[in-house]
Short mmCIF file of C-alpha atoms in Angstrom, two decimals:
data_model
loop_
_atom_site.label_atom_id
_atom_site.label_comp_id
_atom_site.label_asym_id
_atom_site.label_seq_id
_atom_site.Cartn_x
_atom_site.Cartn_y
_atom_site.Cartn_z
CA ALA A 1 -12.99 2.71 13.14
CA GLN A 2 -10.53 4.09 10.63
CA SER A 3 -11.23 4.84 6.99
CA VAL A 4 -9.86 6.92 4.18
CA THR A 5 -11.65 8.43 1.17
CA GLN A 6 -9.94 9.65 -1.96
CA LEU A 7 -12.43 12.02 -3.45
CA ASP A 8 -11.40 11.67 -7.10
CA SER A 9 -10.68 8.42 -8.89
CA HIS A 10 -9.14 10.26 -11.87
CA VAL A 11 -7.49 13.68 -12.17
CA SER A 12 -6.16 15.24 -15.38
CA VAL A 13 -3.87 18.28 -15.43
CA SER A 14 -1.72 19.96 -18.04
CA GLU A 15 2.04 19.85 -17.69
CA GLY A 16 3.24 22.83 -15.67
CA THR A 17 -0.07 23.40 -13.85
CA PRO A 18 -0.76 22.65 -10.18
CA VAL A 19 -1.78 19.24 -8.89
CA LEU A 20 -4.35 18.67 -6.14
CA LEU A 21 -5.27 15.15 -5.03
CA ARG A 22 -7.83 15.07 -2.25
CA CYS A 23 -7.97 12.74 0.74
CA ASN A 24 -10.26 12.69 3.77
CA TYR A 25 -9.79 10.34 6.69
CA SER A 26 -11.66 9.09 9.68
CA SER A 27 -9.80 7.92 12.76
CA SER A 28 -10.65 7.45 16.41
CA TYR A 29 -7.06 8.10 17.34
CA SER A 30 -4.42 10.58 16.34
CA PRO A 31 -3.46 9.07 13.00
CA SER A 32 -0.36 8.70 10.92
CA LEU A 33 -1.06 9.58 7.30
CA PHE A 34 0.86 8.69 4.16
CA TRP A 35 0.82 9.24 0.44
CA TYR A 36 2.25 6.53 -1.81
CA VAL A 37 2.78 6.63 -5.56
CA GLN A 38 2.61 3.69 -7.94
CA HIS A 39 3.89 3.99 -11.49
CA PRO A 40 2.51 1.53 -14.07
CA ASN A 41 3.48 -2.07 -13.33
CA LYS A 42 5.63 -1.02 -10.39
CA GLY A 43 5.51 -1.33 -6.62
CA LEU A 44 4.52 1.44 -4.21
CA GLN A 45 6.90 4.21 -3.22
CA LEU A 46 6.44 6.49 -0.23
CA LEU A 47 5.97 10.14 -1.20
CA LEU A 48 5.55 11.61 2.28
CA LYS A 49 4.21 10.91 5.76
CA TYR A 50 2.61 12.81 8.63
CA THR A 51 3.25 11.56 12.15
CA SER A 52 2.04 14.41 14.43
CA ALA A 53 4.98 16.75 13.91
CA ALA A 54 4.63 19.68 11.47
CA THR A 55 1.22 19.84 9.78
CA LEU A 56 2.75 20.78 6.41
CA VAL A 57 4.75 17.82 5.19
CA LYS A 58 7.20 17.98 2.30
CA GLY A 59 7.93 14.87 0.30
CA ILE A 60 9.93 13.75 -2.67
CA ASN A 61 9.67 15.15 -6.21
CA GLY A 62 8.20 18.49 -5.06
CA PHE A 63 5.04 17.06 -3.50
CA GLU A 64 3.66 18.26 -0.18
CA ALA A 65 0.56 17.66 1.93
CA GLU A 66 -1.12 19.54 4.75
CA PHE A 67 -2.74 17.81 7.72
CA LYS A 68 -5.94 19.65 8.67
CA LYS A 69 -7.49 18.10 11.75
CA SER A 70 -10.58 20.31 11.70
CA GLU A 71 -11.37 19.20 8.15
CA THR A 72 -10.03 15.63 8.59
CA SER A 73 -8.13 16.11 5.34
CA PHE A 74 -4.67 15.36 4.03
CA HIS A 75 -4.62 16.67 0.46
CA LEU A 76 -1.57 16.19 -1.76
CA THR A 77 -0.32 19.11 -3.85
CA LYS A 78 2.43 20.00 -6.27
CA PRO A 79 2.92 23.46 -7.77
CA SER A 80 3.82 22.32 -11.27
CA ALA A 81 3.04 18.93 -12.79
CA HIS A 82 5.62 17.01 -14.79
CA MET A 83 4.94 14.25 -17.29
CA SER A 84 6.73 11.81 -14.99
CA ASP A 85 4.11 12.45 -12.29
CA ALA A 86 1.55 10.41 -14.23
CA ALA A 87 0.81 7.51 -11.88
CA GLU A 88 -1.65 6.24 -9.30
CA TYR A 89 -1.58 7.81 -5.85
CA PHE A 90 -2.79 6.23 -2.63
CA CYS A 91 -3.68 7.95 0.63
CA VAL A 92 -3.14 5.71 3.66
CA VAL A 93 -4.11 6.06 7.33
CA SER A 94 -2.77 4.22 10.33
CA PRO A 95 -3.95 4.89 13.88
CA SER A 96 -1.07 5.92 16.12
CA THR A 97 -1.69 3.59 19.02
CA SER A 98 0.70 1.15 20.50
CA GLY A 99 0.25 -2.35 19.15
CA THR A 100 -1.76 -1.29 16.13
CA TYR A 101 -0.16 -2.36 12.91
CA LYS A 102 -2.85 -1.99 10.30
CA TYR A 103 -2.78 0.47 7.44
CA ILE A 104 -5.97 1.45 5.62
CA PHE A 105 -5.63 2.32 1.94
CA GLY A 106 -7.79 4.60 -0.12
CA THR A 107 -8.99 3.34 -3.49
CA GLY A 108 -6.47 5.46 -5.36
CA THR A 109 -6.41 8.49 -7.67
CA ARG A 110 -5.03 8.08 -11.15
CA LEU A 111 -3.21 11.23 -12.26
CA LYS A 112 -2.95 11.96 -15.95
CA VAL A 113 -0.60 14.71 -17.14
CA LEU A 114 -1.35 16.23 -20.53
CA ALA A 115 1.40 17.66 -22.72
CA ASN B 1 20.43 -3.89 0.78
CA ALA B 2 17.67 -5.41 -1.37
CA GLY B 3 14.71 -4.22 0.75
CA VAL B 4 11.62 -6.38 0.18
CA THR B 5 11.85 -9.09 -2.47
CA GLN B 6 9.06 -11.26 -3.87
CA THR B 7 9.02 -14.36 -6.02
CA PRO B 8 7.75 -15.14 -8.55
CA LYS B 9 7.03 -11.95 -10.52
CA PHE B 10 4.37 -13.61 -12.67
CA GLN B 11 2.36 -16.82 -12.32
CA VAL B 12 -0.49 -18.46 -14.20
CA LEU B 13 -2.47 -21.19 -12.42
CA LYS B 14 -5.41 -23.35 -13.29
CA THR B 15 -8.42 -23.45 -10.98
CA GLY B 16 -7.74 -25.80 -8.09
CA GLN B 17 -3.96 -25.66 -8.27
CA SER B 18 -1.93 -24.56 -5.28
CA MET B 19 1.08 -22.31 -4.97
CA THR B 20 3.13 -20.32 -2.49
CA LEU B 21 4.22 -16.72 -2.94
CA GLN B 22 7.50 -15.95 -1.26
CA CYS B 23 8.51 -12.70 0.43
CA ALA B 24 11.71 -11.75 2.23
CA GLN B 25 13.05 -8.53 3.77
CA ASP B 26 16.56 -7.67 4.88
CA MET B 27 15.74 -4.59 6.99
CA ASN B 28 15.31 -6.46 10.30
CA HIS B 29 11.66 -5.39 10.51
CA ASN B 30 9.29 -7.10 12.91
CA SER B 31 6.03 -6.57 11.02
CA MET B 32 5.21 -7.96 7.58
CA TYR B 33 2.08 -7.84 5.44
CA TRP B 34 0.38 -9.38 2.42
CA TYR B 35 -1.98 -7.29 0.27
CA ARG B 36 -3.87 -7.82 -2.91
CA GLN B 37 -4.51 -5.05 -5.41
CA ASP B 38 -7.53 -5.07 -7.70
CA PRO B 39 -8.60 -2.29 -10.07
CA GLY B 40 -10.53 0.48 -8.32
CA MET B 41 -10.16 -1.11 -4.87
CA GLY B 42 -6.78 0.04 -3.65
CA LEU B 43 -4.79 -2.42 -1.58
CA ARG B 44 -6.63 -4.79 0.72
CA LEU B 45 -4.91 -6.55 3.58
CA ILE B 46 -4.96 -10.35 3.42
CA TYR B 47 -2.82 -11.26 6.44
CA TYR B 48 -0.20 -9.61 8.55
CA SER B 49 2.43 -10.67 11.05
CA ALA B 50 3.23 -8.26 13.85
CA SER B 51 6.31 -10.24 14.85
CA GLU B 52 8.03 -13.55 14.27
CA GLY B 53 5.75 -16.36 15.34
CA THR B 54 2.47 -14.44 15.10
CA THR B 55 0.01 -13.98 12.24
CA ASP B 56 -3.41 -12.33 12.03
CA LYS B 57 -6.19 -12.09 9.49
CA GLY B 58 -6.74 -8.92 7.58
CA GLU B 59 -9.70 -7.75 5.54
CA VAL B 60 -9.80 -10.56 2.92
CA PRO B 61 -8.19 -13.75 4.35
CA ASN B 62 -10.51 -16.38 2.86
CA GLY B 63 -8.73 -18.81 0.55
CA TYR B 64 -5.26 -17.95 1.82
CA ASN B 65 -2.84 -19.15 4.47
CA VAL B 66 0.42 -17.61 5.64
CA SER B 67 3.60 -18.70 7.35
CA ARG B 68 6.05 -16.44 9.14
CA LEU B 69 9.02 -18.73 8.67
CA ASN B 70 11.48 -16.49 10.51
CA LYS B 71 12.00 -12.78 10.96
CA ARG B 72 12.98 -12.32 7.31
CA GLU B 73 10.42 -14.43 5.47
CA PHE B 74 6.62 -14.33 5.20
CA SER B 75 4.96 -16.60 2.66
CA LEU B 76 1.41 -16.62 1.30
CA ARG B 77 -0.19 -19.89 0.18
CA LEU B 78 -3.17 -20.49 -2.05
CA GLU B 79 -4.32 -24.06 -1.38
CA SER B 80 -6.92 -24.28 -4.16
CA ALA B 81 -6.74 -21.31 -6.49
CA ALA B 82 -9.94 -19.71 -7.80
CA PRO B 83 -10.42 -17.17 -10.62
CA SER B 84 -11.45 -14.60 -7.99
CA GLN B 85 -7.87 -14.74 -6.72
CA THR B 86 -6.55 -13.27 -9.95
CA SER B 87 -4.82 -10.14 -8.69
CA VAL B 88 -1.52 -8.43 -8.04
CA TYR B 89 -0.07 -9.40 -4.67
CA PHE B 90 2.22 -7.14 -2.68
CA CYS B 91 4.30 -7.97 0.34
CA ALA B 92 5.41 -5.21 2.71
CA SER B 93 7.39 -4.79 5.89
CA ARG B 94 7.07 -2.05 8.50
CA GLY B 95 9.86 0.00 9.96
CA GLN B 96 10.16 3.57 11.37
CA GLY B 97 6.38 3.78 11.22
CA GLU B 98 6.15 3.32 7.45
CA GLN B 99 5.73 0.40 5.09
CA PHE B 100 8.21 -0.75 2.47
CA PHE B 101 6.79 -2.67 -0.47
CA GLY B 102 8.05 -5.41 -2.71
CA PRO B 103 7.68 -5.24 -6.51
CA GLY B 104 4.58 -7.45 -6.57
CA THR B 105 3.48 -10.78 -8.03
CA ARG B 106 0.97 -10.77 -10.87
CA LEU B 107 -1.17 -13.90 -10.53
CA THR B 108 -3.71 -15.12 -13.06
CA VAL B 109 -6.03 -18.03 -12.26
CA LEU B 110 -7.73 -19.57 -15.28
#
């Protein structure tokens, strides 16, 4: 069975400091992993995805994530937070098997950026 | 290229009323999805359609029905709305291994 756990429901950082949002997954198959961002009252936008190529994945707006199979983790990082990064972030896993179409969402991490 | 569109954006229903949420995509994707989003619970899959003519239940299908009208359109119907169905509903389609989301429908059931 597949599952995903976002270890923090809320994270607060000061503007200009690093961001770390943690995600652990469980998958019987080699998974695809995603991070989505949702700004208040908006839809979801893809930040980045891992699909068994390079383990360090770069996304939009300076975000990146590293796939660590030994730790079953896919943490999201950014070197320097900006006020516009305040949003909710979702880690998503999908097993990479033919004919499987389901995506499993974490419960989300709300990022607050302090001036 | 509009991507994934949803109508309506907002809706208020009384308990027992019915309604259909509409979703359309113009990216020629085979797979489409309906999710609901509730505070602290992430997105939960209601139904999905792997291809035109097929639909399957997701994690929380009770109280909902779906129709994959054609490749573009995937509608979600609430036959007898209940307050527990108050939520934000998102439609998505799948292409190149990733999902593309609509802007959502905020539904309140009184």
